[in-house]
XYZ file of N, CA and C in Angstrom:
675
model
N -4.617 10.808 15.956
C -3.634 10.980 14.887
C -3.924 12.265 14.112
N -2.891 12.773 13.483
C -3.009 13.960 12.624
C -2.722 13.513 11.196
N -3.712 13.652 10.330
C -3.634 13.068 8.991
C -3.869 14.146 7.948
N -3.018 14.147 6.918
C -3.092 15.146 5.851
C -3.456 14.472 4.534
N -4.356 15.095 3.800
C -4.737 14.627 2.471
C -4.332 15.669 1.433
N -3.760 15.196 0.327
C -3.542 16.058 -0.831
C -4.580 15.657 -1.876
N -5.437 16.598 -2.235
C -6.526 16.302 -3.157
C -7.836 16.149 -2.401
N -8.878 16.791 -2.916
C -10.165 16.793 -2.209
C -11.246 16.100 -3.030
N -10.909 14.947 -3.577
C -11.868 14.185 -4.356
C -12.798 13.362 -3.477
N -13.560 12.484 -4.132
C -14.548 11.677 -3.415
C -13.898 10.746 -2.397
N -12.766 10.127 -2.773
C -12.081 9.212 -1.855
C -11.597 9.944 -0.610
N -11.032 11.123 -0.816
C -10.585 11.926 0.320
C -11.750 12.288 1.229
N -12.850 12.759 0.626
C -14.002 13.190 1.422
C -14.551 12.046 2.263
N -14.656 10.867 1.661
C -15.222 9.720 2.384
C -14.292 9.281 3.514
N -13.002 9.153 3.199
C -12.035 8.703 4.201
C -11.892 9.719 5.328
N -11.812 10.980 4.958
C -11.674 12.034 5.970
C -12.872 12.045 6.912
N -14.056 11.862 6.375
C -15.260 11.848 7.204
C -15.204 10.724 8.238
N -14.759 9.542 7.815
C -14.628 8.424 8.745
C -13.605 8.728 9.835
N -12.481 9.299 9.453
C -11.419 9.599 10.420
C -11.852 10.668 11.417
N -12.571 11.669 10.928
C -13.050 12.729 11.812
C -14.015 12.155 12.850
N -14.892 11.262 12.403
C -15.844 10.638 13.325
C -15.137 9.789 14.378
N -13.941 9.295 14.036
C -13.171 8.484 14.981
C -12.258 9.337 15.856
N -12.372 10.637 15.736
C -11.644 11.528 16.630
C -10.279 11.975 16.155
N -9.942 11.723 14.888
C -8.637 12.121 14.370
C -8.674 13.537 13.793
N -7.537 14.192 13.812
C -7.414 15.533 13.234
C -7.067 15.394 11.750
N -7.807 16.098 10.905
C -7.632 15.978 9.463
C -7.355 17.338 8.838
N -6.398 17.358 7.907
C -6.091 18.540 7.113
C -6.184 18.149 5.634
N -6.895 18.912 4.848
C -7.037 18.634 3.419
C -6.411 19.777 2.619
N -5.511 19.405 1.702
C -4.859 20.377 0.823
C -5.470 20.244 -0.572
N -5.946 21.346 -1.117
C -6.624 21.303 -2.412
C -6.329 22.578 -3.204
N -6.066 22.395 -4.510
C -5.730 23.534 -5.364
C -6.962 24.314 -5.815
N -8.109 23.645 -5.875
C -9.327 24.313 -6.332
C -10.123 24.838 -5.129
N -10.276 26.142 -5.087
C -10.964 26.758 -3.955
C -12.427 26.337 -3.878
N -13.051 26.079 -5.032
C -14.462 25.683 -5.042
C -14.686 24.367 -4.321
N -13.723 23.443 -4.444
C -13.836 22.157 -3.752
C -13.719 22.349 -2.236
N -12.823 23.221 -1.839
C -12.662 23.496 -0.407
C -13.959 24.082 0.165
N -14.531 25.031 -0.564
C -15.777 25.647 -0.106
C -16.897 24.622 0.017
N -16.942 23.688 -0.929
C -17.982 22.659 -0.905
C -17.800 21.709 0.275
N -16.569 21.225 0.480
C -16.328 20.255 1.548
C -16.378 20.884 2.937
N -16.043 22.153 3.009
C -16.039 22.812 4.323
C -17.430 22.877 4.936
N -18.455 22.690 4.120
C -19.829 22.703 4.630
C -20.198 21.400 5.323
N -19.459 20.337 5.007
C -19.816 19.021 5.554
C -18.721 18.389 6.413
N -17.487 18.818 6.266
C -16.382 18.214 7.012
C -15.825 19.178 8.058
N -15.715 18.727 9.275
C -15.174 19.526 10.371
C -13.670 19.299 10.457
N -12.941 19.932 9.525
C -11.487 19.753 9.498
C -10.842 21.024 8.971
N -9.512 21.024 8.908
C -8.763 22.174 8.401
C -8.491 22.016 6.911
N -8.399 23.147 6.208
C -8.125 23.127 4.773
C -6.958 24.058 4.460
N -6.155 23.658 3.484
C -5.096 24.511 2.959
C -5.314 24.652 1.461
N -5.329 25.859 0.974
C -5.530 26.106 -0.448
C -4.184 26.195 -1.141
N -3.944 25.295 -2.091
C -2.686 25.328 -2.825
C -2.353 23.989 -3.447
N -1.230 23.963 -4.134
C -0.741 22.760 -4.807
C -0.003 21.887 -3.789
N -0.563 20.720 -3.493
C 0.004 19.848 -2.469
C 1.326 19.206 -2.836
N 1.788 19.396 -4.050
C 3.100 18.871 -4.417
C 4.207 19.913 -4.197
N 3.819 21.119 -3.780
C 4.796 22.179 -3.535
C 5.274 22.139 -2.084
N 6.578 22.177 -1.863
C 7.115 22.071 -0.491
C 6.547 23.098 0.470
N 6.414 24.350 0.050
C 5.974 25.388 0.996
C 4.522 25.184 1.421
N 3.726 24.520 0.572
C 2.339 24.223 0.942
C 2.310 23.080 1.950
N 3.059 22.012 1.675
C 3.095 20.878 2.594
C 3.687 21.260 3.944
N 4.635 22.186 3.936
C 5.250 22.615 5.195
C 4.233 23.284 6.116
N 3.194 23.900 5.530
C 2.170 24.552 6.343
C 1.385 23.547 7.179
N 1.414 22.276 6.774
C 0.699 21.236 7.528
C 1.517 20.739 8.714
N 2.755 21.237 8.861
C 3.632 20.844 9.977
C 3.925 19.340 9.941
N 4.660 18.884 8.909
C 4.888 17.446 8.669
C 5.390 16.656 9.863
N 6.285 17.229 10.649
C 6.905 16.466 11.735
C 5.918 16.129 12.850
N 4.763 16.782 12.849
C 3.745 16.493 13.856
C 2.528 15.801 13.234
N 2.710 15.269 12.031
C 1.641 14.536 11.350
C 1.986 13.051 11.291
N 0.971 12.220 11.257
C 1.187 10.771 11.243
C 1.169 10.181 9.836
N 0.259 10.651 8.997
C 0.136 10.090 7.654
C -0.141 11.200 6.644
N 0.482 11.075 5.469
C 0.163 11.926 4.320
C -0.437 11.045 3.233
N -1.702 11.297 2.893
C -2.363 10.598 1.792
C -2.333 11.497 0.558
N -1.775 10.989 -0.551
C -1.724 11.747 -1.805
C -2.766 11.157 -2.750
N -3.915 11.827 -2.865
C -5.075 11.233 -3.523
C -5.662 12.124 -4.608
N -4.824 12.859 -5.328
C -5.351 13.647 -6.439
C -5.694 12.717 -7.598
N -6.271 13.278 -8.652
C -6.627 12.484 -9.831
C -5.442 12.272 -10.769
N -4.295 12.836 -10.437
C -3.128 12.782 -11.313
C -2.022 11.952 -10.662
N -1.641 10.844 -11.295
C -0.630 9.954 -10.724
C 0.701 10.659 -10.493
N 1.133 11.454 -11.500
C 2.421 12.132 -11.365
C 2.419 13.109 -10.204
N 1.317 13.834 -10.045
C 1.225 14.773 -8.916
C 1.284 14.042 -7.582
N 0.645 12.868 -7.515
C 0.664 12.089 -6.272
C 2.075 11.614 -5.949
N 2.789 11.176 -6.972
C 4.162 10.699 -6.759
C 5.058 11.841 -6.277
N 4.951 12.991 -6.938
C 5.768 14.144 -6.533
C 5.414 14.589 -5.123
N 4.113 14.667 -4.827
C 3.694 15.072 -3.478
C 4.209 14.087 -2.432
N 4.185 12.796 -2.764
C 4.689 11.782 -1.844
C 6.175 11.938 -1.570
N 6.943 12.191 -2.620
C 8.389 12.371 -2.458
C 8.706 13.623 -1.648
N 7.997 14.703 -1.958
C 8.217 15.942 -1.215
C 7.819 15.759 0.249
N 6.667 15.107 0.455
C 6.209 14.871 1.825
C 7.190 14.046 2.632
N 7.731 13.017 1.993
C 8.710 12.181 2.700
C 9.960 12.991 3.064
N 10.412 13.829 2.138
C 11.611 14.632 2.396
C 11.385 15.661 3.503
N 10.121 16.056 3.696
C 9.812 17.053 4.723
C 9.584 16.441 6.094
N 9.512 15.104 6.156
C 9.443 14.458 7.462
C 8.117 13.839 7.849
N 7.177 13.678 6.899
C 5.952 12.951 7.230
C 6.320 11.520 7.635
N 5.711 11.023 8.696
C 6.061 9.697 9.211
C 5.716 8.586 8.227
N 4.585 8.734 7.549
C 4.165 7.713 6.586
C 3.510 8.409 5.404
N 3.849 7.963 4.197
C 3.300 8.549 2.983
C 2.602 7.451 2.188
N 1.342 7.696 1.834
C 0.550 6.740 1.051
C 0.096 7.439 -0.225
N 0.386 6.826 -1.381
C -0.005 7.461 -2.639
C -0.959 6.574 -3.413
N -1.790 7.225 -4.206
C -2.787 6.557 -5.028
C -2.392 6.698 -6.489
N -2.274 5.580 -7.212
C -1.996 5.643 -8.648
C -2.986 4.754 -9.393
N -3.290 5.135 -10.630
C -4.212 4.367 -11.457
C -3.493 3.597 -12.559
N -2.342 4.097 -12.973
C -1.567 3.464 -14.042
C -0.574 2.474 -13.437
N -0.753 1.182 -13.737
C 0.115 0.141 -13.185
C 1.580 0.348 -13.572
N 1.829 1.047 -14.679
C 3.207 1.240 -15.132
C 4.029 2.054 -14.130
N 3.351 2.808 -13.280
C 4.072 3.626 -12.305
C 4.460 2.835 -11.058
N 3.947 1.612 -10.904
C 4.205 0.879 -9.664
C 5.689 0.611 -9.452
N 6.364 0.181 -10.505
C 7.799 -0.115 -10.365
C 8.586 1.154 -10.066
N 8.154 2.281 -10.643
C 8.822 3.551 -10.371
C 8.659 3.927 -8.903
N 7.464 3.753 -8.389
C 7.216 4.076 -6.977
C 8.099 3.241 -6.059
N 8.249 1.969 -6.390
C 9.083 1.100 -5.574
C 10.534 1.550 -5.602
N 11.029 1.883 -6.785
C 12.409 2.345 -6.907
C 12.636 3.637 -6.137
N 11.589 4.449 -6.054
C 11.688 5.723 -5.337
C 11.468 5.565 -3.836
N 11.158 4.344 -3.412
C 10.953 4.100 -1.985
C 9.552 4.412 -1.496
N 8.608 4.586 -2.430
C 7.214 4.840 -2.058
C 6.485 3.503 -1.987
N 6.655 2.824 -0.868
C 6.170 1.445 -0.744
C 4.670 1.368 -0.456
N 4.107 2.393 0.171
C 2.666 2.396 0.455
C 1.936 2.987 -0.737
N 1.741 2.157 -1.752
C 1.102 2.594 -2.986
C -0.202 1.833 -3.187
N -1.272 2.576 -3.452
C -2.588 1.978 -3.659
C -2.936 2.040 -5.142
N -3.383 0.893 -5.701
C -3.898 0.852 -7.066
C -5.366 0.444 -6.965
N -6.298 1.393 -7.067
C -7.703 1.109 -6.784
C -8.288 -0.065 -7.544
N -8.007 -0.178 -8.841
C -8.602 -1.260 -9.627
C -8.168 -2.624 -9.107
N -6.918 -2.721 -8.661
C -6.426 -3.998 -8.139
C -7.073 -4.320 -6.792
N -7.134 -3.318 -5.926
C -7.727 -3.527 -4.599
C -9.193 -3.924 -4.702
N -9.945 -3.208 -5.525
C -11.369 -3.514 -5.689
C -11.546 -4.862 -6.381
N -10.690 -5.144 -7.359
C -10.775 -6.421 -8.059
C -10.591 -7.609 -7.138
N -9.620 -7.519 -6.250
C -9.398 -8.592 -5.273
C -10.597 -8.741 -4.353
N -11.124 -7.602 -3.917
C -12.276 -7.623 -3.021
C -13.456 -8.322 -3.687
N -13.739 -7.975 -4.946
C -14.871 -8.566 -5.655
C -14.647 -10.052 -5.929
N -13.404 -10.416 -6.283
C -13.108 -11.825 -6.544
C -13.275 -12.654 -5.275
N -12.819 -12.115 -4.142
C -12.991 -12.811 -2.869
C -14.473 -12.946 -2.519
N -15.205 -11.869 -2.747
C -16.633 -11.889 -2.448
C -17.351 -12.954 -3.272
N -17.007 -13.023 -4.568
C -17.631 -14.004 -5.454
C -17.266 -15.433 -5.064
N -16.090 -15.594 -4.448
C -15.632 -16.926 -4.048
C -16.104 -17.311 -2.656
N -16.882 -16.453 -2.018
C -17.394 -16.758 -0.685
C -16.414 -16.498 0.419
N -15.379 -15.689 0.136
C -14.370 -15.361 1.143
C -14.676 -13.981 1.705
N -14.539 -13.835 3.014
C -14.749 -12.542 3.643
C -13.439 -11.760 3.622
N -13.299 -10.751 2.738
C -12.039 -10.018 2.634
C -11.707 -9.242 3.897
N -12.700 -8.960 4.731
C -12.450 -8.175 5.936
C -11.843 -9.007 7.055
N -11.974 -10.323 6.940
C -11.427 -11.197 7.980
C -9.935 -10.969 8.160
N -9.218 -10.900 7.035
C -7.769 -10.754 7.078
C -7.374 -9.410 7.671
N -8.112 -8.355 7.320
C -7.744 -7.019 7.790
C -7.861 -6.884 9.301
N -8.609 -7.752 9.938
C -8.760 -7.666 11.390
C -7.578 -8.273 12.139
N -6.781 -9.093 11.469
C -5.659 -9.739 12.155
C -4.295 -9.240 11.666
N -4.225 -8.703 10.443
C -2.972 -8.153 9.940
C -2.966 -6.673 10.262
N -2.247 -6.293 11.314
C -2.285 -4.926 11.795
C -0.887 -4.325 11.849
N -0.864 -3.025 12.098
C 0.393 -2.330 12.341
C 1.387 -2.471 11.203
N 2.562 -3.003 11.508
C 3.655 -3.044 10.537
C 3.740 -4.372 9.789
N 2.798 -5.285 10.032
C 2.803 -6.581 9.346
C 2.263 -6.434 7.926
N 2.839 -7.177 6.992
C 2.394 -7.176 5.610
C 2.386 -8.609 5.073
N 1.448 -8.911 4.186
C 1.440 -10.172 3.456
C 1.849 -9.900 2.019
N 2.592 -10.853 1.450
C 2.996 -10.701 0.046
C 3.128 -12.089 -0.589
N 2.645 -12.221 -1.830
C 2.703 -13.507 -2.530
C 3.521 -13.391 -3.805
N 4.257 -14.442 -4.137
C 5.058 -14.468 -5.362
C 4.779 -15.754 -6.136
N 4.966 -15.676 -7.436
C 4.892 -16.866 -8.281
C 6.309 -17.418 -8.440
N 6.496 -18.671 -8.131
C 7.824 -19.274 -8.203
C 8.175 -19.593 -9.652
N 9.288 -19.046 -10.118
C 9.730 -19.315 -11.487
C 10.877 -20.321 -11.472
N 11.494 -20.521 -12.614
C 12.535 -21.548 -12.737
C 13.765 -21.238 -11.888
N 13.977 -19.972 -11.545
C 15.153 -19.612 -10.733
C 15.080 -20.190 -9.332
N 13.857 -20.387 -8.811
C 13.692 -20.859 -7.437
C 13.084 -22.260 -7.361
N 12.676 -22.799 -8.493
C 12.108 -24.146 -8.497
C 13.144 -25.152 -8.020
N 12.724 -26.079 -7.153
C 13.611 -27.106 -6.636
C 14.333 -26.715 -5.360
N 14.220 -25.460 -4.953
C 14.902 -25.007 -3.741
C 14.037 -25.248 -2.511
N 14.707 -25.516 -1.388
C 14.014 -25.602 -0.104
C 13.858 -24.189 0.453
N 12.926 -24.026 1.358
C 12.662 -22.691 1.887
C 13.873 -22.087 2.584
N 14.651 -22.923 3.262
C 15.806 -22.372 3.988
C 16.948 -21.978 3.050
N 16.778 -22.214 1.750
C 17.788 -21.804 0.770
C 17.459 -20.457 0.128
N 16.354 -19.865 0.501
C 15.903 -18.651 -0.180
C 16.636 -17.393 0.260
N 17.280 -17.414 1.429
C 17.980 -16.237 1.952
C 17.050 -15.024 1.950
N 16.001 -15.123 2.735
C 14.970 -14.095 2.789
C 15.444 -12.860 3.549
N 14.831 -11.708 3.267
C 15.147 -10.506 4.049
C 14.797 -10.720 5.523
N 15.362 -9.913 6.382
C 15.073 -10.017 7.813
C 13.580 -9.790 8.059
N 13.105 -10.376 9.158
C 11.702 -10.241 9.580
C 10.736 -10.696 8.487
N 11.087 -11.778 7.815
C 10.257 -12.325 6.741
C 10.149 -13.835 6.905
N 8.948 -14.377 6.701
C 8.763 -15.822 6.815
C 7.741 -16.305 5.789
N 8.079 -17.413 5.113
C 7.119 -18.054 4.209
C 6.139 -18.871 5.051
N 4.842 -18.676 4.844
C 3.877 -19.321 5.728
C 2.997 -20.370 5.038
N 2.703 -20.193 3.741
C 1.947 -21.225 3.034
C 2.116 -21.035 1.528
N 1.668 -22.014 0.774
C 1.756 -21.906 -0.693
C 0.601 -22.664 -1.336
N 0.334 -22.289 -2.576
C -0.661 -22.985 -3.386
C 0.062 -23.731 -4.504
N -0.304 -24.995 -4.666
C 0.237 -25.810 -5.761
C -0.936 -26.535 -6.413
N -1.105 -26.302 -7.694
C -2.260 -26.876 -8.406
C -3.563 -26.503 -7.708
N -3.619 -25.247 -7.271
C -4.811 -24.689 -6.610
C -5.125 -25.338 -5.264
N -4.165 -26.068 -4.697
C -4.360 -26.667 -3.386
C -3.486 -25.956 -2.347
N -4.043 -25.767 -1.157
C -3.378 -25.041 -0.077
C -2.444 -25.966 0.698
N -1.221 -25.479 0.991
C -0.249 -26.241 1.786
C 0.445 -25.311 2.774
N 0.546 -25.730 4.029
C 1.371 -25.009 4.988
C 2.836 -25.341 4.739
N 3.711 -24.368 4.954
C 5.133 -24.634 4.755
C 5.725 -25.336 5.977
N 6.781 -26.102 5.745
C 7.578 -26.662 6.832
C 9.021 -26.717 6.357
N 9.907 -27.196 7.225
C 11.338 -27.157 6.894
C 11.693 -28.039 5.710
N 10.826 -28.990 5.372
C 11.115 -29.896 4.260
C 10.452 -29.457 2.952
N 9.734 -28.335 2.979
C 9.020 -27.878 1.777
C 10.001 -27.560 0.658
N 9.738 -28.122 -0.523
C 10.532 -27.827 -1.717
C 9.631 -27.134 -2.726
N 10.137 -26.082 -3.323
C 9.336 -25.285 -4.236
C 9.320 -25.892 -5.634
N 8.203 -25.693 -6.313
C 8.071 -26.113 -7.704
C 7.656 -24.910 -8.542
N 8.064 -24.927 -9.801
C 7.702 -23.825 -10.680
C 6.174 -23.718 -10.770
N 5.688 -22.486 -10.632
C 4.248 -22.266 -10.675
C 3.598 -22.181 -9.302
N 4.329 -22.550 -8.240
C 3.790 -22.409 -6.891
C 3.501 -20.938 -6.598
N 2.464 -20.685 -5.802
C 2.202 -19.346 -5.271
C 2.613 -19.367 -3.810
N 3.714 -18.700 -3.486
C 4.264 -18.725 -2.135
C 3.908 -17.430 -1.416
N 3.372 -17.553 -0.205
C 2.891 -16.393 0.541
C 3.784 -16.156 1.763
N 4.215 -14.898 1.906
C 5.082 -14.503 3.012
C 4.340 -13.557 3.954
N 4.764 -13.550 5.206
C 4.410 -12.474 6.115
C 5.717 -11.805 6.508
N 5.703 -10.470 6.544
C 6.952 -9.761 6.824
C 6.660 -8.421 7.492
N 7.712 -7.835 8.034
C 7.641 -6.471 8.547
C 7.609 -5.530 7.344
N 6.887 -4.426 7.437
C 6.749 -3.520 6.301
C 8.105 -3.009 5.793
N 9.096 -2.918 6.687
C 10.405 -2.425 6.258
C 11.142 -3.432 5.375
N 10.676 -4.684 5.377
C 11.315 -5.724 4.566
C 10.608 -5.946 3.230
N 9.474 -5.276 3.019
C 8.667 -5.541 1.831
C 9.393 -5.169 0.546
N 10.069 -4.040 0.548
C 10.782 -3.613 -0.656
C 11.843 -4.636 -1.055
N 12.616 -5.112 -0.079
C 13.663 -6.091 -0.366
C 13.068 -7.410 -0.861
N 11.912 -7.774 -0.305
C 11.255 -9.015 -0.715
C 10.793 -8.925 -2.165
N 10.174 -7.807 -2.521
C 9.725 -7.609 -3.901
C 10.912 -7.613 -4.865
N 11.970 -6.933 -4.459
C 13.147 -6.851 -5.322
C 13.784 -8.221 -5.527
N 13.823 -9.027 -4.474
C 14.438 -10.347 -4.563
C 13.744 -11.219 -5.598
N 12.422 -11.166 -5.601
C 11.674 -12.013 -6.529
C 11.297 -11.289 -7.814
N 11.776 -10.058 -7.942
C 11.581 -9.296 -9.181
C 10.125 -9.267 -9.599
N 9.253 -9.042 -8.619
C 7.816 -9.045 -8.902
C 7.182 -7.747 -8.420
N 7.730 -6.647 -8.897
C 7.192 -5.345 -8.524
C 5.749 -5.227 -8.970
N 5.482 -5.645 -10.184
C 4.109 -5.618 -10.698
C 3.512 -7.002 -10.583
N 3.352 -7.459 -9.353
C 2.881 -8.815 -9.083
C 1.452 -9.002 -9.566
N 1.077 -10.254 -9.820
C -0.267 -10.492 -10.347
C -1.324 -10.166 -9.305
N -2.547 -10.160 -9.712
C -3.633 -9.672 -8.870
C -4.022 -10.642 -7.759
N -3.337 -11.777 -7.700
C -3.641 -12.702 -6.615
C -2.772 -12.471 -5.406
N -1.829 -11.515 -5.519
C -0.930 -11.265 -4.399
C -1.648 -10.577 -3.262
N -1.782 -11.225 -2.068
C -2.552 -10.628 -0.968
C -1.688 -9.720 -0.110
N -1.546 -8.451 -0.494
C -0.848 -7.514 0.370
C -1.839 -6.938 1.358
N -1.351 -6.714 2.541
C -2.230 -6.147 3.563
C -1.500 -5.055 4.294
């Protein structure tokens, strides 16, 4: 794969190093020349000096022949702009990093569905670890275009059967938690307010699923993969 990073911070350096060792081609775009000089001593990849949110800089990476654009600067707004520009230039997949949860709904409205919020991701990992759950188990089976998403059932959906939900295409409810107890879904399952309902869906259906349940800023128990 050919992978482009905007921003040459610690996360970029670590991820790029792993990808290079796995045989992938990596390009890093960075505005500070000193960072490029520092990383070029340890990373065997290509570098572009410039503002990664500018179209003419991203075009130098040859977007149509790249697989993923990671926008990982320290500035949320810059990441969002770089993601939008990258998508318009033809990058196959755009992943952005944001720290402010308030931007999550904006990203969804803009169609930037691959959004990472580090505090949430790490928080889930630590909570699972403390509970004796292996967070890596799930990542080994949820691959490619599959995604998991959980919603809290409110009064609008309480009392409805699963077949009444009119779910987006390529989406299926697979289990739910009620009073902290696990239940598999079946055709007779009726929802109650407060249930945590978990779906598996194709990534192209995730935006519609979030919009349907109006849970763009879902709670930290939502297991997206």
